[in-house]
GROMACS .gro file of C-alpha atoms in nm:
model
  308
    1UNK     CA    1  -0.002  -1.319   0.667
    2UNK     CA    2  -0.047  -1.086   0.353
    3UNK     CA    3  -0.268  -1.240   0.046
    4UNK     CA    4  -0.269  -1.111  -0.270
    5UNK     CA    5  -0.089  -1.134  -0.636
    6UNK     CA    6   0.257  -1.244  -0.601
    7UNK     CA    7   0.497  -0.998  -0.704
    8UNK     CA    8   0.783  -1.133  -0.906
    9UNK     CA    9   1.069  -0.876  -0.834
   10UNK     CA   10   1.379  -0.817  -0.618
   11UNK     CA   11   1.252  -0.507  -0.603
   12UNK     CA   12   0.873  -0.498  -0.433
   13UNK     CA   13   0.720  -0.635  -0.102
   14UNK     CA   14   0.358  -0.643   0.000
   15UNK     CA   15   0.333  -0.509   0.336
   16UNK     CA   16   0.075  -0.364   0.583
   17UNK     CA   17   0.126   0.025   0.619
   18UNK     CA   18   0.102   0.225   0.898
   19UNK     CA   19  -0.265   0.350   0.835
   20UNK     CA   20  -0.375  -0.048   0.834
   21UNK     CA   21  -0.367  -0.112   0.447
   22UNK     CA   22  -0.163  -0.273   0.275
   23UNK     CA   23   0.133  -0.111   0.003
   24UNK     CA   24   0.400  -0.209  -0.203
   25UNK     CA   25   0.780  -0.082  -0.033
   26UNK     CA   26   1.127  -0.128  -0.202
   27UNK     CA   27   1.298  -0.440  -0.080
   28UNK     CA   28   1.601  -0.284  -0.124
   29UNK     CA   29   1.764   0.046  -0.263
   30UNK     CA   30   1.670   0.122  -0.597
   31UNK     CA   31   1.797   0.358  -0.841
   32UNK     CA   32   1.603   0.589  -1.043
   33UNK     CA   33   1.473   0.478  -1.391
   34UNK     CA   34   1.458   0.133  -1.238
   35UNK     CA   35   1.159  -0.127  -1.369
   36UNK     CA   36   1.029  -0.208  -1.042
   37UNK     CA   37   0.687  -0.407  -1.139
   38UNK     CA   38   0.496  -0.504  -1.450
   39UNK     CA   39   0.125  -0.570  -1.409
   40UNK     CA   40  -0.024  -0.794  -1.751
   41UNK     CA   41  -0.341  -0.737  -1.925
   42UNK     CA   42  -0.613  -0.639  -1.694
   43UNK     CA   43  -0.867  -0.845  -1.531
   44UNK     CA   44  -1.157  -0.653  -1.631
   45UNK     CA   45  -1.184  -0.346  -1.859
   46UNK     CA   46  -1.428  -0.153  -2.161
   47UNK     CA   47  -1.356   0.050  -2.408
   48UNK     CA   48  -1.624   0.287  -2.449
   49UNK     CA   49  -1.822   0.253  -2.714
   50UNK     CA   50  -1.789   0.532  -2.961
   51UNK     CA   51  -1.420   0.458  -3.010
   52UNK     CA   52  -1.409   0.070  -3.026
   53UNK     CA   53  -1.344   0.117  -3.394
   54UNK     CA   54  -1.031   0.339  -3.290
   55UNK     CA   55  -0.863   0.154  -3.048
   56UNK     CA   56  -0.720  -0.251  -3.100
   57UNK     CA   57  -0.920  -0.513  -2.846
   58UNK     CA   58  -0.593  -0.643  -2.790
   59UNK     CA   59  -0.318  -0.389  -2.738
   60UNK     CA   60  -0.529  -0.041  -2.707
   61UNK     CA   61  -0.330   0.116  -2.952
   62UNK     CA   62  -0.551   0.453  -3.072
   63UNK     CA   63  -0.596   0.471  -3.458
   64UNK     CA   64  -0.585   0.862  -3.427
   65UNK     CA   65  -0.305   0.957  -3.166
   66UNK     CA   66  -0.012   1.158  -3.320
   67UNK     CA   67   0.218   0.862  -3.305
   68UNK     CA   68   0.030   0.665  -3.572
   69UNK     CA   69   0.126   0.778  -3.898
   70UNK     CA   70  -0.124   0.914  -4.147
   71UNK     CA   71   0.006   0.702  -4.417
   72UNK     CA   72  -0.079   0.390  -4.181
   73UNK     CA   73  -0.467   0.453  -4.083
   74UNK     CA   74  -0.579   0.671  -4.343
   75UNK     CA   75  -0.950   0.701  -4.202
   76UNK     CA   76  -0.806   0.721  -3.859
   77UNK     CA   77  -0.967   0.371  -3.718
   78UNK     CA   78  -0.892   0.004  -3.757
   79UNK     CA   79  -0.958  -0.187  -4.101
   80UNK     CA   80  -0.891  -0.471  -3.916
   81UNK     CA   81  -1.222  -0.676  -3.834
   82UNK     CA   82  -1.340  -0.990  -3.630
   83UNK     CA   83  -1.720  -1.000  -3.659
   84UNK     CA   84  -1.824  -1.442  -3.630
   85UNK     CA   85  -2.144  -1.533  -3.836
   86UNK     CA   86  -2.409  -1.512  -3.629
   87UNK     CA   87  -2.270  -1.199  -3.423
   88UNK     CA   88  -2.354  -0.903  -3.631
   89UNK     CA   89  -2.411  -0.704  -3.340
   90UNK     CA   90  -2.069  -0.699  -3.223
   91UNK     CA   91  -1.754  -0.673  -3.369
   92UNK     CA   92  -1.346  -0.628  -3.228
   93UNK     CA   93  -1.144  -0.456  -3.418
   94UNK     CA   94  -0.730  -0.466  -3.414
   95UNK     CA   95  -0.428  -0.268  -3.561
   96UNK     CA   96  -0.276  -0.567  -3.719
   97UNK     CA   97  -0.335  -0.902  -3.818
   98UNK     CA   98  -0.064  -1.054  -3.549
   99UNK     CA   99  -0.301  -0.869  -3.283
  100UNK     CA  100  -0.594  -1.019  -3.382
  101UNK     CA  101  -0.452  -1.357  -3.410
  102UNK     CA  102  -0.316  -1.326  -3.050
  103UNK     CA  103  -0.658  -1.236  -2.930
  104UNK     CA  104  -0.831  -1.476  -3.110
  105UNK     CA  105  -0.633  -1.756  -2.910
  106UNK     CA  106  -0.768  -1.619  -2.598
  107UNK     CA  107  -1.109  -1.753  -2.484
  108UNK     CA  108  -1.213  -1.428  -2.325
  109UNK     CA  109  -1.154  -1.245  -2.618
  110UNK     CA  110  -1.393  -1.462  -2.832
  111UNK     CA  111  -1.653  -1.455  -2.517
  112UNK     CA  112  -1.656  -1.122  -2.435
  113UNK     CA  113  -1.744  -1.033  -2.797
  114UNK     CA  114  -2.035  -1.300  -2.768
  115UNK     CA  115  -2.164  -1.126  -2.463
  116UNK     CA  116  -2.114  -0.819  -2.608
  117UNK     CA  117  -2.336  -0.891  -2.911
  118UNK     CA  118  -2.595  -1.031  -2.669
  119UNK     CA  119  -2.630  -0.724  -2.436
  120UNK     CA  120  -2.633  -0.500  -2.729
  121UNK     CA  121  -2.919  -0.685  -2.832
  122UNK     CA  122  -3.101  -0.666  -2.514
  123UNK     CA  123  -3.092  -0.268  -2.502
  124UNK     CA  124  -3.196  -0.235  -2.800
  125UNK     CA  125  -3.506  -0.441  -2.697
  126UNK     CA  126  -3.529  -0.281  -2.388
  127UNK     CA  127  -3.525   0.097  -2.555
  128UNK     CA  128  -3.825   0.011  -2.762
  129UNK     CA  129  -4.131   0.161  -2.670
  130UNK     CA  130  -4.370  -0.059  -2.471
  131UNK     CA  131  -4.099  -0.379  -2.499
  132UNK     CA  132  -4.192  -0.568  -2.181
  133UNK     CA  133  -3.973  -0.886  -2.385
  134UNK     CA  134  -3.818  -1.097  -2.098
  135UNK     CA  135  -3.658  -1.304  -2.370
  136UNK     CA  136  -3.259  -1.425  -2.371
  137UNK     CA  137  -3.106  -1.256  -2.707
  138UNK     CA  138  -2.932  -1.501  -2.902
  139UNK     CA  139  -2.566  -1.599  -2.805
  140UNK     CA  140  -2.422  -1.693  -3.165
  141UNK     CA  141  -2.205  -1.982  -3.141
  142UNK     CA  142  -2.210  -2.052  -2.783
  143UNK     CA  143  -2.244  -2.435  -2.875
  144UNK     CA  144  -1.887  -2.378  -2.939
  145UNK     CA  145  -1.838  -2.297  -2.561
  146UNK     CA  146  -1.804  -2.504  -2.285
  147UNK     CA  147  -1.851  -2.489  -1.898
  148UNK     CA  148  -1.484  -2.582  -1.836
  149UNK     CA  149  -1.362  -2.312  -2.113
  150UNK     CA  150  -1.559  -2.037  -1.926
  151UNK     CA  151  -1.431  -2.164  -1.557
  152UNK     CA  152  -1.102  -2.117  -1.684
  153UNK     CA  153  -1.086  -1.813  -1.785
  154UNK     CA  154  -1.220  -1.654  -1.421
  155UNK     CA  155  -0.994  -1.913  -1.214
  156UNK     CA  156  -0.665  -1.754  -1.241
  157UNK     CA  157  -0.727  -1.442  -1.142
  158UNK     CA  158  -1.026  -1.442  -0.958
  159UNK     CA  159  -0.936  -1.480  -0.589
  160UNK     CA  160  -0.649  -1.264  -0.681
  161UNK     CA  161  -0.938  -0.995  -0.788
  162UNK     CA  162  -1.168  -1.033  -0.443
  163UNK     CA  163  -0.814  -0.952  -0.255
  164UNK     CA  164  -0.778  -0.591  -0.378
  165UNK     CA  165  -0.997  -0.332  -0.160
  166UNK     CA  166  -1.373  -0.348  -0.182
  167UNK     CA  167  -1.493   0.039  -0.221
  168UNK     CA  168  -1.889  -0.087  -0.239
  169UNK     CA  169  -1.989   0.155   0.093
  170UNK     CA  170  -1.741   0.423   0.030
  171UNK     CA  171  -1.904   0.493  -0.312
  172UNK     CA  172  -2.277   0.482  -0.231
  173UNK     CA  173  -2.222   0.697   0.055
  174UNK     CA  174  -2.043   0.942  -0.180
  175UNK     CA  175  -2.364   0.883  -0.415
  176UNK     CA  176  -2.699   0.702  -0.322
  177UNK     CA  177  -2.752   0.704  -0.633
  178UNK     CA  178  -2.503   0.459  -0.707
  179UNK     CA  179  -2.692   0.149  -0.559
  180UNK     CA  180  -2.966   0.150  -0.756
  181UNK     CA  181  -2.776   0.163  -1.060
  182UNK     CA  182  -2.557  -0.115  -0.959
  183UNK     CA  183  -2.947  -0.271  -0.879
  184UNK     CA  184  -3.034  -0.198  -1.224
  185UNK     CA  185  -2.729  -0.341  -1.385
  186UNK     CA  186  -2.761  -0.638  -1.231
  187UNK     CA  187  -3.097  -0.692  -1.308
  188UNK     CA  188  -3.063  -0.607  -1.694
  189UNK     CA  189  -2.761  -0.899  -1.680
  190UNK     CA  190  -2.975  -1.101  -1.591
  191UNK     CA  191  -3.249  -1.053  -1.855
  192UNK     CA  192  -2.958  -1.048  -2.114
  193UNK     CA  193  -2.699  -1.338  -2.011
  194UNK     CA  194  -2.801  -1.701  -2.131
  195UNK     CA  195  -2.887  -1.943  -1.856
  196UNK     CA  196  -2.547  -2.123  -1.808
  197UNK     CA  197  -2.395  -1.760  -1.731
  198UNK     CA  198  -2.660  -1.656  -1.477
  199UNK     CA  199  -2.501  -1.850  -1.201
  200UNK     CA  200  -2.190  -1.611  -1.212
  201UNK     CA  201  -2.392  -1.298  -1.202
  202UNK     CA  202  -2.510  -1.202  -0.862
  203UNK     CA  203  -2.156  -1.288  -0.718
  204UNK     CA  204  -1.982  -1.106  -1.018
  205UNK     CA  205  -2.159  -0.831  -1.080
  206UNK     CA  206  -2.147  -0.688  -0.732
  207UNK     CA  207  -1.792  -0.779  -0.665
  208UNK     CA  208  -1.651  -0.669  -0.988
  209UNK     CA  209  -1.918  -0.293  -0.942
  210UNK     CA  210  -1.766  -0.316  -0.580
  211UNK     CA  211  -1.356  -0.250  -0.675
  212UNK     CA  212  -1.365  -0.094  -0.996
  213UNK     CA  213  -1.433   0.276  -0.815
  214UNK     CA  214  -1.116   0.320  -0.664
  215UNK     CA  215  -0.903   0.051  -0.826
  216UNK     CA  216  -0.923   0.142  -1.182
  217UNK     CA  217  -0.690   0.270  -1.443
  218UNK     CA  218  -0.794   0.538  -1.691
  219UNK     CA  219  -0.707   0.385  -2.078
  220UNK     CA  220  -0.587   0.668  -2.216
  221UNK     CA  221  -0.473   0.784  -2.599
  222UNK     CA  222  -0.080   0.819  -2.517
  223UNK     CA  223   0.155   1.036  -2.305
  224UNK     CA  224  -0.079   1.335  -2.400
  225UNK     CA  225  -0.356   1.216  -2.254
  226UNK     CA  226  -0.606   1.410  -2.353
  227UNK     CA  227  -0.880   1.084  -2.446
  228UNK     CA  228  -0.945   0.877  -2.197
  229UNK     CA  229  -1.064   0.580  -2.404
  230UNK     CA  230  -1.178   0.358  -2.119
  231UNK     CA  231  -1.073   0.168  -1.816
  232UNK     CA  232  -0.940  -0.156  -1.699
  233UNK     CA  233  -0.809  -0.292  -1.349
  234UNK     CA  234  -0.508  -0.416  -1.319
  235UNK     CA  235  -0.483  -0.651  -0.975
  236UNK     CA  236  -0.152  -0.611  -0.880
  237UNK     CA  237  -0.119  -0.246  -0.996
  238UNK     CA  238  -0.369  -0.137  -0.761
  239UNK     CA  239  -0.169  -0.216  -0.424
  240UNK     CA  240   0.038   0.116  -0.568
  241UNK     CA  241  -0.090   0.372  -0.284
  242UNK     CA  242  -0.108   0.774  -0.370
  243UNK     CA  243   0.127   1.069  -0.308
  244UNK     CA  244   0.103   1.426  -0.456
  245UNK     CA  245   0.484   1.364  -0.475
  246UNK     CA  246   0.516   1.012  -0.652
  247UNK     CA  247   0.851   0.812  -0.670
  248UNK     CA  248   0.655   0.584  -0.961
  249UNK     CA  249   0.623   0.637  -1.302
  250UNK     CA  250   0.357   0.441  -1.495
  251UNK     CA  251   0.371   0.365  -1.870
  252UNK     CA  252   0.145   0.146  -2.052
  253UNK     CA  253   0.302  -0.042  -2.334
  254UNK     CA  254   0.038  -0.261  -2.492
  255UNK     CA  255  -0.193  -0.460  -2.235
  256UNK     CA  256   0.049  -0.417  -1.994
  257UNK     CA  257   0.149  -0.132  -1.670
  258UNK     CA  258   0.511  -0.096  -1.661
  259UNK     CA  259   0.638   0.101  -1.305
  260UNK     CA  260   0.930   0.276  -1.319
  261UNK     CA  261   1.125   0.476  -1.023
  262UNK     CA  262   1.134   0.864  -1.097
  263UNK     CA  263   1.402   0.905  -0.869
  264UNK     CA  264   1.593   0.685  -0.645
  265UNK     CA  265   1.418   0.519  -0.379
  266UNK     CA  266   1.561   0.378  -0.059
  267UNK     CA  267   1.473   0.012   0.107
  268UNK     CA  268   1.177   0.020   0.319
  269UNK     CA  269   1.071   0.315   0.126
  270UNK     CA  270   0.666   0.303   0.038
  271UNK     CA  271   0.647   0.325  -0.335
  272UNK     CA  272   0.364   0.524  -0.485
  273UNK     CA  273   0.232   0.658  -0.809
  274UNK     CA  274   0.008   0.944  -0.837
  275UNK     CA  275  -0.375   0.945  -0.853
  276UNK     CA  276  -0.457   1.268  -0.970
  277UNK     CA  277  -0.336   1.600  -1.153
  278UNK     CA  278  -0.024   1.635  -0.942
  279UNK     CA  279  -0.054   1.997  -1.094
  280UNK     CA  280  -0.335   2.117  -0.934
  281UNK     CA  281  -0.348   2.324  -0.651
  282UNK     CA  282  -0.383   2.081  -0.308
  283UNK     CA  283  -0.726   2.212  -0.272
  284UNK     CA  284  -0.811   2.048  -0.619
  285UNK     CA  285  -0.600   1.738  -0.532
  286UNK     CA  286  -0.791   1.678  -0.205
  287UNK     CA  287  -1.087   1.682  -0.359
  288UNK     CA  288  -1.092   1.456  -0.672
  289UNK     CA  289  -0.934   1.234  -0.373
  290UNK     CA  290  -1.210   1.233  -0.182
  291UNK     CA  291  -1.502   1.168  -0.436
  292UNK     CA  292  -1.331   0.910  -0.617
  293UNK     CA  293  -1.067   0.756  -0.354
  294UNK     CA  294  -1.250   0.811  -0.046
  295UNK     CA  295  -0.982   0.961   0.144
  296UNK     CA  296  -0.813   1.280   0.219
  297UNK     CA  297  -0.376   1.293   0.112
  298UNK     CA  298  -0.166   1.324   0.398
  299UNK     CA  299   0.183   1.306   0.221
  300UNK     CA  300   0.432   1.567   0.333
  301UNK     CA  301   0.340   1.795   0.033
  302UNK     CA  302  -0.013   1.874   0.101
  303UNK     CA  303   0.045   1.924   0.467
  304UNK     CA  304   0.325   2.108   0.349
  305UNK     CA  305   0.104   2.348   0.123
  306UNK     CA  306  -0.239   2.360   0.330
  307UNK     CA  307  -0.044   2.510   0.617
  308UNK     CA  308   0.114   2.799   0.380
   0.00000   0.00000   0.00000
C-alpha cells in the first residue's frame, strides 16, 4: 500500500512506476489546460536574505517584477512591516495589510520570525573575533509560546514530509563536502535554539537537510524568471517525476503550485513536469540531472536525441 499526501482530485493517482518509485498518473483522460493538482503553502522554505524586504512572507509577491506597478512600490520593496518589541533583529515584511494579517494568524509565521531573530543573533556572535560565547540569544516573547502551539504546527504535515524521497546519500556522494556542512548546521542550531526547541533538532535538521536537494522548488520573481528568490518544498508537488518533454505546467499563484495539463493526457498516462531548462541541449539536461537529481533522463526525447 502507497503512503503519502492524499491527493484530492478525479484527476491524479499515486502509484509505483516501473523504475520502483512512486509517480502521480491520470486517473482518467484529461484534456489539455486541465487543473489537475494544487499543492498549498510549502512545508518548509527561505527567502534569501538580501531580498526579504522585496518579496511578502506570506504570498512571495516581488516588490520589483514588471507586473507591480511603479506607482504601487515606489522604492521597489515592501513598506509593509511586522517587527514585535523585543525582536529587532528580525523583521517580515508583506505587500498589503490583508497579507500580513493572514500571516499573523498563523503560528509559524510569528515563530519562524522569533527563530529568525535568534539565529541572526547567534552569527553575529559567532563572526566576532575570538567569540567562544556558548550562550542561547534571546527569544523575544517566547513566554507567549507554548509546547502544544509549537507541536501543532509540525503535526500536520510532518509524516506527510518523511514520506517524500530521502536524497541524504545521493548528495554527499555527489559532494563530501556536503556532510560536514549539514554537521556544522546542526551544531550551530543547537548553540542558537532555546532549550524547549533542542529536542526537535537532531531529528529535524537531518531529515528536513535530507529531502530538500532533490525535492525543492525554486521561488522565483514571475513567468520571467530571471531571480530566483528562494526555495520551498511543497510535499505533494514533489511526487511530480521529470521528462524533457513535460505534459505539466506549473504556476505559482501566491503560496500555492497550481498543475496544469499542456496538452491532453490519456488515463494511465504518468504525468510529469520538467526539472530543468527543457531548452538546453540533452547533454546540458543530463547533466544538471545528475548533480542535482541524481539520475540520468530516460524519456523518449533524450534517447531520441543522444542517438542522433
Amino acid at each position: 500500500m502507497l503512503t503519502g499526501p492524499n491527493f484530492e482530485s478525479d484527476y491524479v493517482e499515486l502509484r509505483t512506476t516501473q523504475y520502483g518509485g512512486r509517480s502521480l498518473f491520470a486517473a482518467r483522460d484529461i484534456p489539455a489546460g486541465t487543473r489537475v493538482h494544487s499543492s498549498p503553502g510549502p512545508f518548509a522554505h527561505v527567502i534569501y536574505k538580501d531580498y526579504r524586504r522585496e518579496v511578502c512572507a506570506q504570498c512571495f509577491a516581488y516588490a520589483a517584477s514588471d507586473s507591480v506597478p511603479v506607482k504601487a512600490v515606489q522604492s521597489r520593496v515592501w513598506s509593509i512591516k511586522c517587527n514585535p518589541e523585543g525582536l529587532q533583529a528580525s523583521a517580515a515584511w508583506f505587500c498589503s495589510e490583508d497579507c500580513k494579517k493572514t500571516w499573523e494568524k498563523d503560528e509559524t509565521g510569528p515563530l519562524q520570525l522569533q527563530l529568525d531573530a535568534a539565529l541572526t543573533k547567534a552569527l553575529v556572535a559567532s563572526r566576532r573575533k575570538g567569540s567562544k560565547s556558548t550562550n542561547t540569544p534571546s527569544f523575544g516573547s517566547a513566554d507567549d509560546l507554548t509546547q502544544d502551539a509549537i507541536d501543532q504546527a509540525w503535526k500536520n504535515s510532518w509524516t506527510h514530509f518523511l514520506h517524500v524521497q530521502n536524497n541524504e546519500l545521493a548528495n554527499v556522494r555527489e559532494g563530501q563536502h556536503i556532510l560536514s556542512a549539514h554537521l556544522r548546521i546542526y551544531a550551530f542550531l543547537c548553540n542558537a535554539l532555546p532549550r524547549y526547541l533542542l529536542q526537535y533538532t537532531p531529528t529535524t535538521v537531518r531529515e528536513v537537510l535530507a529531502r530538500d536537494t532533490g525535492n525543492a522548488f525554486g521561488i522565483w520573481d514571475g513567468d520571467r524568471r530571471d531571480e530566483m528568490l528562494g526555495w520551498g518544498i511543497w510535499i505533494s508537488a514533489s511526487y511530480f517525476n521529470h521528462s524533457c518533454s513535460p505534459n505539466i505546467r506549473k504556476v505559482r499563484q501566491g503560496r500555492t503550485l497550481h498543475f496544469e495539463t499542456g496538452r491532453a493526457v490519456s488515463a494511465g498516462e504518468e504525468l510529469c513536469i520538467s526539472y530543468v531548462d527543457t531548452d538546453q541541449p540533452v547533454e546540458q539536461r543530463q547533466k544538471d540531472l545528475e548533480s542535482s537529481w541524481f539520475f540520468r533522463c530516460g524519456c523518449s526525447r533524450c534517447n531520441t536525441e543522444s542517438r542522433a
